[in-house]
Coordinates of C-alpha atoms and ligand atoms in Angstrom, one line a residue:
X269 CA 113.7 80.9 92.8
X270 CA 111.5 82.3 94.8
X271 CA 113.8 83.0 98.1
X272 CA 112.8 86.3 100.0
X273 CA 109.7 86.9 98.4
X274 CA 106.8 87.3 100.8
X275 CA 103.7 86.2 98.9
X276 CA 100.3 86.5 100.4
X277 CA 97.8 83.5 99.5
X278 CA 94.4 84.1 99.5
X279 CA 92.3 81.6 98.8
X280 CA 88.0 81.9 98.5
X281 CA 85.0 79.2 98.5
X282 CA 85.5 77.4 95.2
X283 CA 85.6 73.4 95.1
X284 CA 89.0 74.1 93.7
X285 CA 90.4 75.4 97.0
X286 CA 91.8 72.2 97.5
X287 CA 94.5 72.6 94.5
X288 CA 95.7 76.1 96.6
X289 CA 97.6 73.2 98.6
X290 CA 99.7 72.0 95.8
X291 CA 100.3 75.6 95.0
X292 CA 101.0 76.0 98.4
X293 CA 103.6 73.9 98.9
X294 CA 105.5 74.4 95.0
X295 CA 105.4 78.1 96.3
X296 CA 107.5 77.2 99.7
X297 CA 109.6 74.8 97.1
X298 CA 110.4 77.4 95.5
X299 CA 111.6 79.7 98.5
X300 CA 108.7 81.6 98.7
X301 CA 107.6 82.6 102.7
X302 CA 103.3 82.0 102.5
X303 CA 100.7 83.9 104.7
X304 CA 97.9 82.0 103.8
X305 CA 94.6 84.2 104.1
X306 CA 91.0 82.1 104.0
X307 CA 87.9 83.3 103.0
X308 CA 84.9 82.1 105.4
X309 CA 83.2 79.7 102.7
X310 CA 87.2 79.0 101.7
X311 CA 87.1 77.2 105.5
X312 CA 84.7 74.8 104.7
X313 CA 86.8 73.5 101.4
X314 CA 89.7 73.1 103.0
X315 CA 91.1 72.6 106.1
X316 CA 92.9 75.6 108.1
X317 CA 94.8 73.1 109.9
X318 CA 96.5 71.5 106.5
X319 CA 97.5 75.1 105.0
X320 CA 99.1 75.8 108.6
X321 CA 101.3 72.8 108.6
X322 CA 102.4 73.2 104.9
X323 CA 102.9 76.6 105.1
X324 CA 104.5 76.6 108.9
X325 CA 102.6 79.9 110.0
X326 CA 99.5 80.9 111.2
X327 CA 96.5 80.8 108.7
X328 CA 94.4 83.8 108.7
X329 CA 90.6 84.4 108.1
X330 CA 89.2 86.5 110.8
X331 CA 89.5 90.3 110.9
X332 CA 89.1 90.7 114.1
X333 CA 91.4 88.1 115.3
X334 CA 94.4 90.3 116.1
X335 CA 92.7 93.0 116.3
X336 CA 95.4 95.1 118.7
X337 CA 98.5 93.8 116.6
X338 CA 96.6 94.8 113.0
X339 CA 97.4 91.7 111.6
X340 CA 95.8 92.8 108.6
X341 CA 97.6 95.7 107.8
X342 CA 101.2 94.2 108.6
X343 CA 100.0 91.2 106.3
X344 CA 99.1 93.9 103.7
X345 CA 102.4 95.7 103.8
X346 CA 105.1 93.1 104.0
X347 CA 103.6 91.2 100.6
X348 CA 105.6 91.3 97.6
X349 CA 102.6 89.7 95.5
X350 CA 99.2 88.6 96.9
X351 CA 97.9 86.0 94.9
X352 CA 94.2 84.7 95.2
X353 CA 93.6 81.3 93.8
X354 CA 91.0 80.1 93.4
X355 CA 88.5 83.3 93.1
X356 CA 85.2 83.4 92.5
X357 CA 82.6 85.0 90.8
X358 CA 81.7 87.1 94.1
X359 CA 85.3 87.7 95.3
X360 CA 85.8 88.9 91.7
X361 CA 83.0 91.3 92.3
X362 CA 84.0 92.8 95.8
X363 CA 87.6 93.4 94.1
X364 CA 85.8 95.4 91.7
X365 CA 83.4 97.5 93.8
X366 CA 86.2 97.9 96.5
X367 CA 84.1 95.9 99.1
X368 CA 86.1 95.5 102.4
X369 CA 83.8 93.1 104.8
X370 CA 86.4 90.5 105.4
X371 CA 89.8 89.8 106.4
X372 CA 91.2 89.0 102.5
X373 CA 89.3 92.3 101.1
X374 CA 90.4 94.3 103.5
X375 CA 94.3 93.3 103.0
X376 CA 93.4 94.0 99.3
X377 CA 92.4 97.7 100.0
X378 CA 95.3 98.5 102.5
X379 CA 98.1 96.6 100.1
X380 CA 100.0 98.2 97.3
X381 CA 101.3 94.5 96.5
X382 CA 100.5 93.7 93.0
X383 CA 98.0 91.0 92.6
X384 CA 97.3 88.0 90.7
X385 CA 94.0 86.1 90.5
X386 CA 93.2 82.2 89.6
X387 CA 89.4 82.3 88.7
X388 CA 87.4 79.4 89.3
X389 CA 83.9 78.9 88.7
X390 CA 81.0 77.4 86.2
X391 CA 81.1 78.7 82.3
X392 CA 77.8 80.5 82.4
X393 CA 79.4 82.2 85.1
X394 CA 82.4 83.2 83.2
X395 CA 80.4 84.5 80.4
X396 CA 78.0 86.3 82.6
X397 CA 78.7 90.3 81.5
X398 CA 78.4 91.4 84.8
X399 CA 81.5 89.1 85.6
X400 CA 83.0 89.7 82.2
X401 CA 83.2 93.5 83.2
X402 CA 84.2 92.7 86.6
X403 CA 87.0 91.0 85.4
X404 CA 88.1 93.8 82.7
X405 CA 87.8 96.4 85.4
X406 CA 90.5 94.3 87.3
X407 CA 92.6 93.9 84.6
X408 CA 92.6 97.9 84.0
X409 CA 93.4 98.2 87.9
X410 CA 96.7 96.0 86.4
X411 CA 95.4 93.1 88.2
X412 CA 96.6 89.7 86.6
X413 CA 94.1 87.2 85.5
X414 CA 95.7 83.3 85.3
X415 CA 93.4 81.6 83.2
X416 CA 90.6 80.4 83.2
X417 CA 91.0 77.2 81.2
X418 CA 88.7 75.4 79.2
X419 CA 87.6 71.7 80.4
X420 CA 85.9 69.4 82.6
X421 CA 83.9 71.8 85.8
X422 CA 82.6 71.0 88.6
X423 CA 79.2 70.6 87.7
X424 CA 79.9 68.3 85.1
X425 CA 79.7 70.8 82.0
X426 CA 82.7 70.9 79.7
X427 CA 84.0 74.7 79.5
X428 CA 85.9 77.8 79.7
X429 CA 85.7 78.4 83.6
X430 CA 88.2 75.3 84.9
X431 CA 91.1 76.7 87.4
X432 CA 94.2 76.8 85.6
X433 CA 96.7 73.8 86.1
X434 CA 98.7 74.2 89.7
X435 CA 101.8 74.0 88.0
X436 CA 100.6 77.3 85.6
X437 CA 99.7 79.8 88.0
X438 CA 103.4 79.3 90.4
X439 CA 104.9 79.6 86.9
X440 CA 103.3 82.9 86.3
X441 CA 104.4 83.9 89.9
X442 CA 107.8 82.8 89.2
X443 CA 108.0 84.8 85.9
X444 CA 106.4 87.7 87.7
X445 CA 109.4 87.9 90.0
X446 CA 112.1 86.5 87.0
X447 CA 111.3 88.5 84.0
X448 CA 112.0 92.2 84.2
X449 CA 109.2 93.4 81.9
X450 CA 110.8 95.2 78.4
X451 CA 109.0 97.5 76.7
X452 CA 107.0 97.2 73.8
X453 CA 105.4 101.0 74.0
X454 CA 105.5 102.4 70.2
X455 CA 105.6 98.9 68.8
X456 CA 103.1 97.2 66.4
X457 CA 103.1 93.2 66.6
X458 CA 101.2 91.0 64.1
X459 CA 100.2 87.4 65.3
X460 CA 98.6 84.9 63.6
X461 CA 96.6 82.4 65.7
X462 CA 94.5 79.2 65.7
X463 CA 93.5 76.8 62.7
X464 CA 91.9 77.1 59.2
X465 CA 89.1 75.7 58.2
X466 CA 89.0 74.9 54.4
X467 CA 85.1 74.6 53.7
X468 CA 84.0 71.0 51.6
X469 CA 80.3 71.8 52.0
X470 CA 77.9 74.3 53.9
X471 CA 78.3 71.2 56.6
X472 CA 81.9 70.0 56.6
X473 CA 85.5 71.6 56.4
X474 CA 89.0 69.9 56.9
X475 CA 90.9 71.9 59.8
X476 CA 93.4 70.9 62.2
X477 CA 93.9 70.6 66.2
X478 CA 95.0 74.0 66.8
X479 CA 93.7 76.0 70.1
X480 CA 95.0 79.5 69.4
X481 CA 96.2 79.0 73.2
X482 CA 100.1 79.9 72.0
X483 CA 99.1 82.6 69.8
X484 CA 96.6 83.9 72.0
X485 CA 99.4 84.6 74.5
X486 CA 101.3 86.3 72.5
X487 CA 99.1 89.0 72.0
X488 CA 98.0 89.1 75.6
X489 CA 101.9 89.3 76.5
X490 CA 102.7 92.3 73.8
X491 CA 99.8 93.9 74.9
X492 CA 100.9 93.8 78.5
X493 CA 104.1 94.9 77.3
X494 CA 102.9 98.3 75.9
X495 CA 102.2 97.1 71.9
X496 CA 100.0 97.7 69.7
X497 CA 98.4 94.0 68.7
X498 CA 96.7 93.2 65.9
X499 CA 95.8 89.4 65.9
X500 CA 94.7 87.7 62.9
X501 CA 93.1 84.5 63.9
X502 CA 91.3 81.7 62.7
X503 CA 88.4 80.0 64.9
X504 CA 89.1 78.9 68.5
X505 CA 87.3 79.3 71.2
X506 CA 89.1 81.4 73.0
X507 CA 88.3 85.1 74.4
X508 CA 90.2 87.8 72.9
X509 CA 92.9 89.4 75.0
X510 CA 91.5 92.9 76.1
X511 CA 92.6 95.9 74.2
X512 CA 93.8 93.4 71.2
X513 CA 92.9 94.5 67.7
X514 CA 91.4 90.8 66.7
X515 CA 90.2 90.1 62.8
X516 CA 88.9 86.8 62.6
X517 CA 89.2 84.6 59.6
X518 CA 87.9 81.1 58.5
X519 CA 90.2 79.6 55.4
X520 CA 94.2 80.1 55.1
X521 CA 93.5 82.5 51.9
X522 CA 91.3 84.7 54.2
X523 CA 93.9 84.6 56.5
X524 CA 96.6 85.9 53.8
X525 CA 94.2 88.7 52.7
X526 CA 94.1 90.0 56.4
X527 CA 97.8 89.4 56.9
X528 CA 99.0 91.2 54.1
X529 CA 96.6 94.4 55.2
X530 CA 98.8 94.1 58.0
X531 CA 102.1 93.0 58.1
X532 CA 103.1 96.3 56.3
X533 CA 102.7 98.3 59.4
X534 CA 104.3 95.5 62.3
X535 CA 107.8 95.9 63.8
X536 CA 107.4 92.3 65.0
X537 CA 105.7 89.5 63.3
X538 CA 104.6 86.1 65.0
X539 CA 102.7 83.3 63.1
X540 CA 101.4 81.0 65.3
X541 CA 98.8 79.5 63.3
X542 CA 98.4 76.1 62.1
X543 CA 97.0 77.0 58.5
X544 CA 95.9 74.5 56.6
X545 CA 98.2 73.3 54.0
X546 CA 95.5 71.8 51.6
X547 CA 91.8 72.7 50.9
X548 CA 89.1 70.8 48.9
X549 CA 89.7 71.9 44.7
X550 CA 85.9 72.0 44.8
X551 CA 83.8 73.3 47.2
X552 CA 80.1 71.6 46.8
X553 CA 77.7 74.6 47.2
X554 CA 75.5 71.6 48.5
X555 CA 75.9 68.6 51.1
X556 CA 77.8 65.7 49.7
X557 CA 74.8 62.9 50.4
X558 CA 75.5 59.5 51.0
X559 CA 76.1 57.5 48.0
X560 CA 76.6 54.1 49.6
X561 CA 80.1 54.0 47.7
X562 CA 83.6 55.2 48.5
X563 CA 83.8 59.3 48.2
X564 CA 87.6 60.9 47.4
X565 CA 88.4 64.6 48.1
X566 CA 90.9 66.0 45.6
X567 CA 92.8 68.6 47.2
X568 CA 95.1 71.4 46.3
X569 CA 97.7 73.3 48.5
X570 CA 97.0 77.1 49.9
X571 CA 99.5 79.6 49.7
X572 CA 102.3 80.0 52.2
X573 CA 101.2 82.9 54.1
X574 CA 104.2 83.2 56.0
X575 CA 106.7 82.2 53.1
X576 CA 105.1 84.8 50.4
X577 CA 104.5 87.4 52.9
X578 CA 104.9 90.7 51.1
X579 CA 107.9 93.1 52.2
X580 CA 107.4 94.2 56.0
X581 CA 109.1 97.9 57.1
X582 CA 113.0 98.4 57.6
X583 CA 113.6 96.5 60.8
X584 CA 110.9 94.3 60.7
X585 CA 111.2 90.7 62.7
X586 CA 109.8 87.9 62.0
X587 CA 109.0 84.9 63.9
X588 CA 107.3 81.3 62.5
X589 CA 106.5 78.4 64.7
X590 CA 107.2 75.3 63.5
X591 CA 105.9 71.9 65.0
X592 CA 107.2 68.6 63.9
X593 CA 106.8 64.9 64.4
X594 CA 110.6 63.9 63.4
X595 CA 114.0 65.4 62.3
X596 CA 112.9 68.6 65.3
X597 CA 116.1 71.3 64.7
X598 CA 116.6 70.1 61.3
X599 CA 113.0 71.0 59.7
X600 CA 113.1 74.0 62.1
X601 CA 116.2 75.4 60.2
X602 CA 115.1 74.5 56.9
X603 CA 111.4 76.2 57.4
X604 CA 114.0 79.4 59.1
X605 CA 115.9 79.4 56.0
X606 CA 113.4 78.7 53.7
X607 CA 110.5 81.3 54.7
X608 CA 113.5 84.1 55.4
X609 CA 112.8 84.2 59.3
X610 CA 114.7 85.8 62.0
X611 CA 113.7 83.4 64.0
X612 CA 112.0 79.8 64.4
X613 CA 110.6 78.3 67.8
X614 CA 110.6 74.3 67.1
X615 CA 108.2 72.2 69.1
X616 CA 108.2 68.4 68.8
X617 CA 104.4 67.7 69.3
X618 CA 104.7 64.0 69.8
X619 CA 106.2 64.8 73.6
X620 CA 103.8 65.0 76.8
X621 CA 102.7 68.7 77.5
X622 CA 104.1 70.2 73.9
X623 CA 101.9 71.4 71.3
X624 CA 97.9 71.3 70.6
X625 CA 95.1 72.5 73.1
X626 CA 97.3 72.0 76.1
X627 CA 98.6 75.0 78.4
X628 CA 101.9 74.6 78.3
X629 CA 104.8 73.5 75.6
X630 CA 108.1 72.7 74.9
X631 CA 110.3 74.4 72.6
X632 CA 113.3 75.4 71.0
X633 CA 114.4 78.9 69.8
X634 CA 116.3 78.9 66.5
X635 CA 117.3 82.5 65.3
X636 CA 119.1 83.5 62.0
X637 CA 122.4 83.4 63.3
X638 CA 122.2 79.7 64.1
X639 CA 121.7 80.4 67.8
X640 CA 119.2 77.1 68.9
X641 CA 118.5 77.3 72.7
X642 CA 116.3 74.8 74.2
X643 CA 113.8 75.4 77.0
X644 CA 111.8 72.7 79.5
X645 CA 108.2 72.6 79.8
X646 CA 106.9 75.7 80.3
X647 CA 103.6 77.6 79.9
X648 CA 102.8 79.5 76.8
X649 CA 102.6 82.6 78.3
X650 CA 106.3 82.2 79.9
X651 CA 106.9 80.9 76.1
X652 CA 105.1 84.2 74.2
X653 CA 107.4 86.0 76.7
X654 CA 110.7 84.5 75.5
X655 CA 109.6 84.7 72.3
X656 CA 108.9 88.4 72.3
X657 CA 112.0 88.9 74.2
X658 CA 114.2 87.5 71.7
X659 CA 112.5 89.0 69.2
X660 CA 112.9 92.4 70.5
X661 CA 116.5 91.6 70.9
X662 CA 117.0 90.9 67.4
X663 CA 115.3 94.3 66.1
X664 CA 117.5 95.6 68.2
X665 CA 120.7 94.3 67.0
X666 CA 119.4 95.1 63.5
X667 CA 118.7 98.7 64.3
Ligands
CTP222 N1 102.6 78.7 57.8 C1 101.6 79.6 56.9 N2 101.3 79.8 56.0 C2 100.6 78.0 55.3 C3 101.6 76.8 56.5 C4 102.4 77.5 57.3 O1 101.8 80.7 57.0 N3 100.0 77.8 54.3 C5 102.9 79.6 58.7 C6 103.3 78.6 60.2 O2 102.2 79.8 60.7 C7 104.4 78.8 60.9 C8 105.4 78.3 59.9 O3 104.5 78.9 58.5 O4 104.8 80.1 61.4 C9 105.4 76.8 59.7 O5 104.1 76.0 59.6 P1 104.5 74.4 59.3 O6 102.8 74.2 59.4 O7 105.2 74.1 60.7 O8 105.1 74.2 58.3 P2 104.7 74.3 56.6 O9 105.6 74.7 56.0 O10 103.3 74.0 56.5 O11 105.3 72.4 56.3 P3 104.8 71.1 57.0 O12 103.6 71.0 57.1 O13 105.3 70.4 55.6 O14 106.0 70.4 58.0

């Protein structure tokens, strides 16, 4: 998949640096030629000899080692892609400022190649305004940022900052080369994402395990393809992708109202939200106290937002999701018909690596013409790309 591609793998000084060994091996297994460039601090975390053996090439770290050969210039000119994984907060700030005081930062300044970075750092650092603004600057310059993810960190804390899974990073590199990027310029894409929360009393609610990752991935990819993106999101811990108009809601009713406002101007609608099907019939304005007896909560159905949506503009393409635990294709096909959809993304949430709160999914796409396409386990970003591509193809075939 990567044969003939030359990738410059930059590694900076993070505890996650040892994971770059697997990335190197996987890139090579996919056929890429990989040149490794280490920063001085990275050398303390990962042995350059090991990288040399796995890459079958010399590993570079010193700006002045090959002065006569102008190593930095030749590496910079021949790379098809620069991947820096992991990248630290320190190196991100150097990139944002355009500082070049070592080999890797000098290569970045002299290379025309596209750049991807996979950050790894503690949650406090990732949330710091300085890092946020540096990352935003890099994104604005076209640098693709992979992750980070929410999870356990080296500090013992749990939060946003964890280095993305090696497989996800490699799959993003593969999609970079394999998918010609379609344009959504001039298109409005509306996405629903996350769970809803249906309050029982001021401190309790009914919800589900949706993390919002699938919907946020659709929003991010649609934005990067040039669309104006409206994201209607239930409560999640995810940052809003740059340039996306996000409307935060809590309950199914609030989501319904926000969807009704925006769906009328959207050419493509992707409903990934895991909307609560039931809400408590009565909301107790006081905290419900323990009585020593069993307590039953009466539930009533919420409205089906997708099924009861207002009419959209001519040629609108509507995509639904079906998370199932049994009779996957049958149930998904039923939803496709009942909700008048153009496309449904069916996933069996009992499979490992599919469903809630993971970065991957295993899906079938079923379109309105009955075409069923199964896909292997993929990153949610890749699935987002497939869904949007298919939606665009359906839209073009209708209009
Ligand atoms: N959906 C919605 N409003 C609801 C329930 C679901 O808009 N109240 C949307 C979801 O965003 C998804 C699709 O409908 O795109 C299917 O959701 P799912 O929960 O799988 O189906 P339900 O219709 O709720 O059926 P069931 O839970 O019985 O499987």
